[in-house]
Tab-separated table of C-alpha atoms in Angstrom:
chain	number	residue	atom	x	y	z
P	1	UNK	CA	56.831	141.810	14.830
P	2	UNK	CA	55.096	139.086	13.378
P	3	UNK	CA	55.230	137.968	10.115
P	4	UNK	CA	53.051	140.090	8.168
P	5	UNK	CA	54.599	143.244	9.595
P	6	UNK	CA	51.689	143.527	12.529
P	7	UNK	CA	53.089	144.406	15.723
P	8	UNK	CA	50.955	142.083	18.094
P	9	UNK	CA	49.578	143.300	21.228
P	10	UNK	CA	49.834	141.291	24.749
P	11	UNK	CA	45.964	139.881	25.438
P	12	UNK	CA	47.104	139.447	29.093
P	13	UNK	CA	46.449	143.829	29.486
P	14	UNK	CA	47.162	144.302	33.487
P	15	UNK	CA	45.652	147.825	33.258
P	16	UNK	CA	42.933	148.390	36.331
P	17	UNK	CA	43.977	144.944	38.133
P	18	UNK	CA	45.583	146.961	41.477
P	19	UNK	CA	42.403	148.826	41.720
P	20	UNK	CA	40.406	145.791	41.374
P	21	UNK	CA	43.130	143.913	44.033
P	22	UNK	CA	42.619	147.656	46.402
P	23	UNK	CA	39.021	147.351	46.471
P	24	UNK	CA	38.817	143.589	47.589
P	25	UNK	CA	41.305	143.460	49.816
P	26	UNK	CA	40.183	146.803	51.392
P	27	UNK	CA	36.660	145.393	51.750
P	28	UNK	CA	38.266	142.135	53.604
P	29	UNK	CA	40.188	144.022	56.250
P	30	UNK	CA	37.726	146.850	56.558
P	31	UNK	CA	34.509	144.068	57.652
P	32	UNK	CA	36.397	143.199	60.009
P	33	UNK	CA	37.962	146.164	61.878
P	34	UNK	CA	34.715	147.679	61.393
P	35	UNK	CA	33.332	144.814	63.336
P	36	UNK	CA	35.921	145.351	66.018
P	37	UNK	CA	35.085	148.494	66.835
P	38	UNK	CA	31.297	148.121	66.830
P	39	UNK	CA	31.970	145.044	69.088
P	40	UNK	CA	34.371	147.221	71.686
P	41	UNK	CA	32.385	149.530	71.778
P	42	UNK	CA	29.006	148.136	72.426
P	43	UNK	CA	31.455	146.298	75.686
P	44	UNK	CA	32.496	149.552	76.784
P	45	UNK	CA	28.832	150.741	76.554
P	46	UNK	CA	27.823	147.951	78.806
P	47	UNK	CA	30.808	148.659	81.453
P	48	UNK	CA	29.688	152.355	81.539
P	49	UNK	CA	26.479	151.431	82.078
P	50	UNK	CA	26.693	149.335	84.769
P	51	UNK	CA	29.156	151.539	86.836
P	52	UNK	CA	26.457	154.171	86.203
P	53	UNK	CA	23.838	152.169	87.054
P	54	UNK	CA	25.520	150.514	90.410
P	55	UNK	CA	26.778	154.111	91.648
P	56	UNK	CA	22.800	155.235	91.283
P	57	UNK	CA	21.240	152.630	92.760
P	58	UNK	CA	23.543	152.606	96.131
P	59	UNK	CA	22.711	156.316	96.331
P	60	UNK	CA	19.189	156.276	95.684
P	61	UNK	CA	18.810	153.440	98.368
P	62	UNK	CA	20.961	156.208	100.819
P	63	UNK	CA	18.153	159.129	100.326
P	64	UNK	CA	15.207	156.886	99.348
P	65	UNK	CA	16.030	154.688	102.901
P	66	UNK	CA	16.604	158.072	105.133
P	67	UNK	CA	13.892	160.085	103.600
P	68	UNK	CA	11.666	156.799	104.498
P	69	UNK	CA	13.684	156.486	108.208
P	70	UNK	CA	12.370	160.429	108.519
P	71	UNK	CA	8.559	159.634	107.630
P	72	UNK	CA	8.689	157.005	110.631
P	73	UNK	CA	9.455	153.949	108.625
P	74	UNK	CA	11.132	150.851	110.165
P	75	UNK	CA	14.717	150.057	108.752
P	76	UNK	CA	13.398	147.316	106.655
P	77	UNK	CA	10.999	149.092	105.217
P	78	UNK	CA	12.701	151.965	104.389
P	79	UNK	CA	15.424	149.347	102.706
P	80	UNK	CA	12.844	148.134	100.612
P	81	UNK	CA	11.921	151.699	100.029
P	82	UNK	CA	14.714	152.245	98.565
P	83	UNK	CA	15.520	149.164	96.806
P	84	UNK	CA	12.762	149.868	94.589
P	85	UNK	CA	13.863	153.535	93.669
P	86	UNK	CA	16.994	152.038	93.270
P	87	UNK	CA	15.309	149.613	90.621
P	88	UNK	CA	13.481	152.321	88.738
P	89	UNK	CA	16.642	153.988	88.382
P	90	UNK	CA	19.223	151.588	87.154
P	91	UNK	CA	16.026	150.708	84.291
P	92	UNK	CA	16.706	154.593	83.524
P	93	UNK	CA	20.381	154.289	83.333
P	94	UNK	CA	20.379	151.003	81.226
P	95	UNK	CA	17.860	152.793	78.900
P	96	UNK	CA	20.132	155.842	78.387
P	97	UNK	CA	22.777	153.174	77.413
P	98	UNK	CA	20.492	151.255	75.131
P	99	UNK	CA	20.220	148.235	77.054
P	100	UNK	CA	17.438	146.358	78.215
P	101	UNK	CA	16.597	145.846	81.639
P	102	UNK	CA	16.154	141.518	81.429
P	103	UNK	CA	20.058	141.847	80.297
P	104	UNK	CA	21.007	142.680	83.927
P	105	UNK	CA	21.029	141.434	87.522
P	106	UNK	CA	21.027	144.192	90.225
P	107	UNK	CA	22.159	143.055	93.924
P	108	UNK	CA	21.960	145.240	96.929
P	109	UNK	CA	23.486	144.738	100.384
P	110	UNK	CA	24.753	146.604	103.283
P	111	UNK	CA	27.525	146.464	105.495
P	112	UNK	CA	25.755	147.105	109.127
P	113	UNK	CA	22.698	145.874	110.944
P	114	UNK	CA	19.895	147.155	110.467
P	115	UNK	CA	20.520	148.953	107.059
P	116	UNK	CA	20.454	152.602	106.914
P	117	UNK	CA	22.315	153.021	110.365
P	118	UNK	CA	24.547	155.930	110.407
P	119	UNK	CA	28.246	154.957	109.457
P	120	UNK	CA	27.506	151.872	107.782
P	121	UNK	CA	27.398	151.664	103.787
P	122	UNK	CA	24.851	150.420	100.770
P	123	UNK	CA	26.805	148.761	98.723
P	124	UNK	CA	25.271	148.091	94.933
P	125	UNK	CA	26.453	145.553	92.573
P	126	UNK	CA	25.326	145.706	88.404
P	127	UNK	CA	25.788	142.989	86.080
P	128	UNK	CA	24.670	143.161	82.301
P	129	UNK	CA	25.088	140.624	79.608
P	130	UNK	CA	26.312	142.288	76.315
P	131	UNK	CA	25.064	140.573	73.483
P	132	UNK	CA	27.797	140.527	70.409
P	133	UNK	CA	25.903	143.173	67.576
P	134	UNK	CA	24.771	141.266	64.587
P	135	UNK	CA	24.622	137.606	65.358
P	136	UNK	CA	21.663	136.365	64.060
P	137	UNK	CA	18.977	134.998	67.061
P	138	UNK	CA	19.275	131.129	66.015
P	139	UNK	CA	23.063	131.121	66.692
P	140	UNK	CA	22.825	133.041	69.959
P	141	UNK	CA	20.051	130.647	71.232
P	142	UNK	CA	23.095	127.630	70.792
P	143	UNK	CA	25.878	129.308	71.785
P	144	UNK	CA	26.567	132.127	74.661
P	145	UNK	CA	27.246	135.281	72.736
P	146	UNK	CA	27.290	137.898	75.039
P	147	UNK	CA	29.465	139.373	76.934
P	148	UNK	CA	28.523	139.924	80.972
P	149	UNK	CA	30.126	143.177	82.945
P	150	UNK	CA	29.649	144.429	85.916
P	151	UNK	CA	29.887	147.762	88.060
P	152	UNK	CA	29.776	147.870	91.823
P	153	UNK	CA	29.304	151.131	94.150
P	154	UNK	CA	29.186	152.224	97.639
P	155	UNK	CA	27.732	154.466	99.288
P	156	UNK	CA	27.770	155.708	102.904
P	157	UNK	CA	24.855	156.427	104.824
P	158	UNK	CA	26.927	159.245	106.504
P	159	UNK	CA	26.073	161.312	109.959
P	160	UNK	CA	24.235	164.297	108.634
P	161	UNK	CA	21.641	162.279	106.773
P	162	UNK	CA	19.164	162.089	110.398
P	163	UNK	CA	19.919	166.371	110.666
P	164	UNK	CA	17.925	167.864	108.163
C-alpha cells in the first residue's frame, strides 16, 4: 500500500507477452522448414524427372530405331531416328515435371556395333540442373545455385523386335 492508502499497480503488466513470443518465434522456425520442404521437394521433382525422362528416351530410341530398321533404313539412320523421338520426348517428360528443357543434358549410347543390333542395349543418360526456388536472378548469376541430378536407363533391343 502506499501512503495514501492506494494500492499501486505493477506498470511492467506481462499479460499477452507469450503470445507475442509464440507468434515470432513460430514465424522464425516456420520460414525456414517451409523452405526445406519446398527446396526437397523441387530436388526430388528433378530426380523423378530425369529417371522418367532417361527410361523414355532409351525406349523410344528401341521402337523409333526398329520401326526405322523395318522401313529399310541404315543403322545410323535409324539411330538418329530415334535419337530425335527420344528428344521430343524427354522435352515432354521435363514439361510434365515443370522443368525446362535448357536445364538438362540428354546423352545416348549403345552397347554394340552398329546400334539397334539384336541383343545389344540403348542405354540413356538425363541430367537436369535444379535451380534452388526463390533466389533472386542477380545472386544465381554469381553463385551456382542449382542443384544437378541425373537418371540413367537401359533398354534392350531384344530378339522379337525384327518379327513383327
Amino acid at each position: 500500500m502506499g501512503s495514501g492508502g492506494h494500492v499501486r499497480r505493477d506498470v511492467r503488466d506481462d499479460s499477452g507477452g507469450a503470445v507475442v513470443e509464440f507468434v515470432a518465434l513460430s514465424v522464425l522456425l516456420l520460414i525456414p522448414l517451409v523452405y526445406l520442404v519446398v527446396t526437397v521437394s523441387r530436388i526430388q521433382a528433378g530426380i523423378l524427372a530425369a529417371e522418367a525422362a532417361a527410361h523414355d528416351a532409351a525406349r523410344a530410341v528401341v521402337v523409333e530405331g526398329v520401326r526405322s530398321l523395318e522401313q529399310g533404313r541404315s543403322h545410323a539412320a535409324a539411330f538418329d531416328a530415334g535419337v530425335a523421338r527420344a528428344e521430343a520426348l524427354v522435352t515432354v517428360q521435363l514439361d510434365n515435371f515443370g522443368f525446362e528443357r535448357d536445364d538438362a543434358r540428354v546423352a545416348v549410347g549403345c552397347t554394340a556395333e552398329p546400334c539397334l543390333s539384336l541383343g545389344s542395349n540403348i542405354t540413356a543418360a538425363v541430367e537436369v540442373d535444379v535451380a534452388l526456388p526463390g533466389v533472386p536472378g542477380f545472386i544465381g548469376r554469381a553463385l551456382p545455385l542449382a542443384v544437378t541430378v541425373g537418371g540413367s536407363a537401359s533398354s534392350p533391343v531384344d530378339s522379337l523386335a525384327g518379327e513383327r
